[in-house]
Each structure stands twice: as C-alpha cells, then as structure tokens.
Coordinates of C-alpha atoms in Angstrom, one line a residue:
M1 CA 0.3 -0.1 0.6
A2 CA 1.6 3.2 -0.4
K3 CA 2.8 6.2 1.5
D4 CA 0.5 8.7 2.4
N5 CA 3.4 11.8 2.6
K6 CA 0.3 14.8 2.1
G7 CA 1.0 15.6 5.3
S8 CA 4.8 15.8 5.5
L9 CA 5.2 18.3 2.1
P10 CA 4.8 21.5 2.5
N11 CA 1.4 23.6 0.8
E12 CA 1.9 25.3 -2.3
E13 CA 1.8 29.0 -0.1
T14 CA 4.3 28.0 2.0
L15 CA 6.9 26.3 -0.9
A16 CA 6.0 29.9 -3.1
D17 CA 6.7 32.2 -0.1
A18 CA 9.7 30.6 0.3
V19 CA 11.1 30.6 -2.9
G20 CA 10.1 34.3 -3.3
Q21 CA 11.3 35.1 0.2
K22 CA 15.0 33.6 -0.7
S23 CA 15.0 34.5 -4.0
I24 CA 14.6 38.5 -3.1
N25 CA 17.2 38.3 -0.5
E26 CA 20.0 36.7 -3.0
I27 CA 18.6 39.6 -5.4
F28 CA 19.1 42.4 -3.3
E29 CA 22.5 40.8 -2.0
E30 CA 23.9 40.5 -5.7
N31 CA 23.0 44.0 -6.2
K32 CA 23.0 45.7 -3.4
N33 CA 25.4 48.4 -3.5
T34 CA 23.3 49.0 -7.4
I35 CA 20.5 49.1 -5.6
T36 CA 22.0 51.7 -2.5
Y37 CA 22.8 54.1 -5.5
L38 CA 19.8 54.1 -7.1
L39 CA 18.3 54.9 -4.1
V40 CA 21.1 57.8 -3.2
G41 CA 20.2 58.9 -6.5
L42 CA 16.6 59.5 -6.2
L43 CA 17.4 61.2 -3.1
V44 CA 19.5 63.7 -4.7
I45 CA 17.0 64.3 -7.5
V46 CA 14.2 64.8 -5.3
G47 CA 15.9 66.7 -2.9
G48 CA 17.5 68.7 -6.1
Y49 CA 13.9 69.7 -7.5
L50 CA 12.3 70.9 -3.6
L51 CA 15.4 72.9 -3.4
Y52 CA 14.6 74.2 -7.2
R53 CA 11.4 75.0 -6.5
Q54 CA 12.2 76.5 -3.3
M55 CA 15.0 78.6 -4.0
V56 CA 14.1 79.2 -7.7
K57 CA 11.4 78.1 -9.0
L58 CA 8.6 80.0 -6.4
P59 CA 10.8 83.4 -6.5
K60 CA 10.9 83.9 -10.5
E61 CA 7.6 83.4 -10.6
N62 CA 6.3 85.5 -7.2
E63 CA 8.7 87.9 -10.0
A64 CA 6.5 87.6 -12.5
I65 CA 3.2 88.2 -11.0
E66 CA 4.7 91.6 -9.7
Q67 CA 6.4 92.6 -13.3
I68 CA 2.7 91.5 -14.8
A69 CA 0.5 93.7 -12.7
Q70 CA 1.5 97.3 -14.0
A71 CA 1.0 95.5 -17.4
Q72 CA -2.4 94.1 -17.0
V73 CA -3.4 97.2 -15.9
Q74 CA -2.2 99.2 -19.5
F75 CA -3.9 96.9 -20.5
E76 CA -7.6 97.5 -19.0
R77 CA -7.0 101.0 -20.2
D78 CA -6.6 99.7 -23.8
S79 CA -3.3 100.9 -23.7
F80 CA -1.9 98.1 -25.8
A81 CA 1.2 99.5 -27.1
L82 CA 2.4 100.7 -23.6
A83 CA 1.5 97.1 -22.2
L84 CA 3.4 95.4 -24.6
T85 CA 6.7 97.0 -23.8
N86 CA 6.4 100.2 -21.7
P87 CA 3.5 100.0 -18.7
G88 CA 6.0 102.8 -16.8
A89 CA 7.1 102.6 -13.2
G90 CA 10.0 101.0 -14.0
F91 CA 7.5 97.3 -15.2
L92 CA 8.7 94.7 -17.9
G93 CA 5.8 95.1 -20.1
F94 CA 4.2 91.9 -21.4
V95 CA 6.8 91.2 -24.5
D96 CA 10.0 90.9 -21.7
I97 CA 7.9 89.2 -19.0
A98 CA 7.3 86.3 -22.0
D99 CA 10.7 86.6 -22.6
Q100 CA 12.1 86.8 -19.2
Y101 CA 10.0 85.1 -17.4
G102 CA 8.7 82.4 -20.2
S103 CA 9.0 78.9 -17.6
T104 CA 6.3 81.0 -14.6
A105 CA 2.6 80.2 -15.3
A106 CA 2.4 84.9 -15.7
G107 CA 5.5 84.1 -18.2
N108 CA 2.9 82.0 -19.9
L109 CA 0.0 84.3 -19.7
A110 CA 1.8 87.1 -21.0
L111 CA 1.9 85.6 -24.1
Y112 CA -1.8 85.5 -24.9
Y113 CA -1.9 88.9 -23.7
A114 CA 0.8 90.3 -25.7
G115 CA -1.6 88.0 -28.8
I116 CA -4.2 89.8 -27.8
S117 CA -2.6 93.3 -27.3
Y118 CA -0.6 92.5 -30.9
L119 CA -4.5 91.8 -32.7
Q120 CA -5.9 94.9 -31.3
L121 CA -2.7 97.2 -32.9
G122 CA -3.6 95.0 -36.2
Q123 CA -0.2 93.2 -36.1
F124 CA -1.4 90.3 -37.4
D125 CA 1.4 88.1 -37.8
A126 CA 2.5 88.8 -34.2
A127 CA -0.3 88.0 -32.6
I128 CA -0.2 84.8 -34.1
D129 CA 3.3 84.1 -33.2
Y130 CA 2.6 85.1 -29.3
L131 CA -1.3 83.2 -29.4
S132 CA 0.6 80.3 -30.8
D133 CA 3.9 79.7 -28.3
F134 CA 1.0 80.0 -25.5
S135 CA -0.2 77.3 -23.6
P136 CA -3.5 77.7 -22.2
A137 CA -5.6 75.9 -19.2
G138 CA -9.1 76.0 -17.8
D139 CA -12.3 75.7 -20.3
V140 CA -12.7 79.8 -20.9
T141 CA -8.8 80.1 -22.4
P142 CA -8.2 77.4 -24.6
A143 CA -11.8 78.6 -26.4
M144 CA -10.8 81.9 -25.8
A145 CA -7.4 81.9 -27.4
V146 CA -7.5 79.7 -30.2
G147 CA -10.7 82.2 -31.0
A148 CA -8.1 85.3 -31.0
L149 CA -5.9 82.7 -33.4
G150 CA -9.4 82.8 -35.9
D151 CA -8.8 87.0 -35.7
A152 CA -6.1 87.2 -36.8
Y153 CA -6.3 85.2 -39.6
S154 CA -9.5 86.7 -40.6
E155 CA -8.1 89.7 -40.7
K156 CA -5.0 88.1 -42.9
G157 CA -7.5 86.9 -45.0
D158 CA -6.5 83.6 -44.2
F159 CA -9.9 82.0 -44.2
D160 CA -9.8 78.5 -43.9
K161 CA -7.0 79.0 -41.2
A162 CA -9.6 81.5 -39.6
L163 CA -12.2 78.5 -40.0
S164 CA -10.3 76.0 -38.4
S165 CA -9.3 78.0 -35.8
Y166 CA -13.2 78.9 -35.3
N167 CA -14.9 75.8 -34.8
K168 CA -11.9 74.6 -32.9
A169 CA -13.1 77.6 -30.1
V170 CA -16.5 76.2 -29.9
G171 CA -15.5 73.0 -29.2
K172 CA -12.9 73.8 -26.6
S173 CA -15.4 75.1 -24.1
N174 CA -18.0 74.2 -22.3
N175 CA -19.6 77.2 -21.9
P176 CA -22.3 77.4 -23.8
L177 CA -21.9 81.7 -24.4
I178 CA -18.2 81.0 -25.3
S179 CA -19.6 78.7 -27.9
A180 CA -22.0 80.4 -29.6
Y181 CA -19.7 83.3 -29.8
Y182 CA -17.4 81.1 -31.8
L183 CA -20.0 79.5 -34.0
M184 CA -21.5 82.8 -34.8
K185 CA -18.1 83.1 -36.6
V186 CA -18.2 80.0 -37.7
G187 CA -21.5 80.8 -38.9
M188 CA -21.3 84.6 -40.8
L189 CA -17.5 83.8 -42.3
N190 CA -19.4 80.7 -43.9
E191 CA -21.7 83.1 -45.4
R192 CA -19.2 85.8 -47.0
Q193 CA -17.1 83.1 -48.7
G194 CA -21.0 81.6 -50.2
N195 CA -21.5 79.0 -48.2
A196 CA -25.0 78.7 -46.7
A197 CA -24.9 75.1 -45.8
A198 CA -22.5 75.7 -43.7
A199 CA -23.3 78.5 -42.6
R200 CA -27.2 77.7 -42.0
E201 CA -25.9 74.9 -40.2
A202 CA -24.0 76.3 -37.4
Y203 CA -27.0 78.9 -37.2
Q204 CA -29.1 75.9 -36.8
T205 CA -27.1 74.6 -34.1
I206 CA -27.5 78.2 -32.8
K207 CA -30.8 77.7 -32.2
E208 CA -31.1 74.5 -31.4
E209 CA -28.6 74.1 -28.0
Y210 CA -28.0 78.0 -27.5
H211 CA -31.1 79.1 -27.3
N212 CA -30.2 81.0 -24.3
T213 CA -27.0 82.8 -25.6
P214 CA -27.0 86.6 -27.0
Q215 CA -26.6 85.0 -30.5
A216 CA -29.5 82.7 -30.4
N217 CA -31.8 86.2 -30.1
D218 CA -32.0 87.5 -33.5
I219 CA -30.8 84.4 -35.1
E220 CA -34.1 83.7 -36.9
K221 CA -32.7 86.5 -39.8
Y222 CA -29.4 85.0 -40.3
L223 CA -31.0 82.1 -41.1
V224 CA -34.1 83.4 -43.3
R225 CA -30.8 85.0 -44.9
V226 CA -29.1 82.1 -45.7
Q227 CA -32.5 79.8 -46.9
G228 CA -32.5 78.0 -50.4

C-alpha cells in the first residue's frame, strides 16, 4: 500500500512564499550596491527638485506676478502699445515678461496678453506668433486663445485657417456663451465665403443648442438669409 506523504509536504502557498523570500534576499545581496546607488540618486533628484522649487522657481514666479500687474493695468485701459513694452513705473511689458519669465505661469500668460495686444494694434503676424506659443489651461481660456487666432487669420484674409480656429474654439469650451459666440463667427464667415449650407448649419445649431445665449436672440434673420 502506498504511503500517504501529504502531511509532510509544504503547501503550495508556503513553498511559493519561501522561494519568493529567498529570491528577494539573494537579489538584494547580489545587487545591494546598485540598489543603494539608485536610492541615493533618487534622493538627490528629489532633494534637488525641492531645493530648485523653493530657491528658484517660486521666487521667479513671484517676480513675474509682480512684473505683469502693471502691464495688465495698461491692457485694461486699452493702452496696448504701453502694455507690450513700457507699462511704466519701471516694470516690464508683456513682451519682456514672456521672454524673461517664460518658464512661469505669469510668463505664459504674458504670451496671451501680448497676442491680444498685437491683435488690437493690427499687427496680426505678431499676434499669431504669441498666441501660438501660449499654453492655455481651464475651460474658457483655451477657446478664447484659439478664437483670437481665428480673428488674426481672418484679418489676414486666411479664411480657411480662421474657420478652422473658430471651429476649434467652439469645441474647446463647455461654456455656452463662448461656444455660441464662436459658432456665430463660423456661420458669418461661411456666409461671407458663399457657403450657405455650412452657415445655415452653424446658425441652426445656435438656435437649437444655444437658445439662451445673446447670439440666439436674432438668429432667425440669419437663418432666413441663408435659406435655399
């Protein structure tokens, strides 16, 4: 009769644990110098970043915020030329802030302000350059930035790029006021180019999906204009 050895054998879970534990110990012993170097290197990287953030990044961010305030004052006054290069009181304009503080949030925002300022001054190529370099965040700003690009392209007579930008602006925001505003531009620019079907589609979308926006108030007259 065969002898039952089940009681003397380790179960599978115990055996796996033993082998796994042994393997980990062996791996550590064989590679402990490498592991130590890696851990030390990681600590150096983390410590270096925290030191950089505390000693360099945050002070530079604060400097940029202080610098941009005066340029924003001039921007709100529609003094766009001053806001760009000479806002007064010894502060930098948007152009220099974007150049010297480009790695900061305020420096990035200066790109947007510079783009809008150049757009208002009729310098459309400069507006496109700055707006294209701007990295927007949030719900409203991305749509406003790409919509402003559409305005610059439209002023240059590049209507294909303008339409593309306006359509992107519509899709970049969940704010119905913003979407309807740029959808109206899509419709009007298509109508100007003789594309009545695309214009009608834009106006109809405003009527059906954005009926609580200012653009919807007199949308019927636009729809009548592009019928047929």
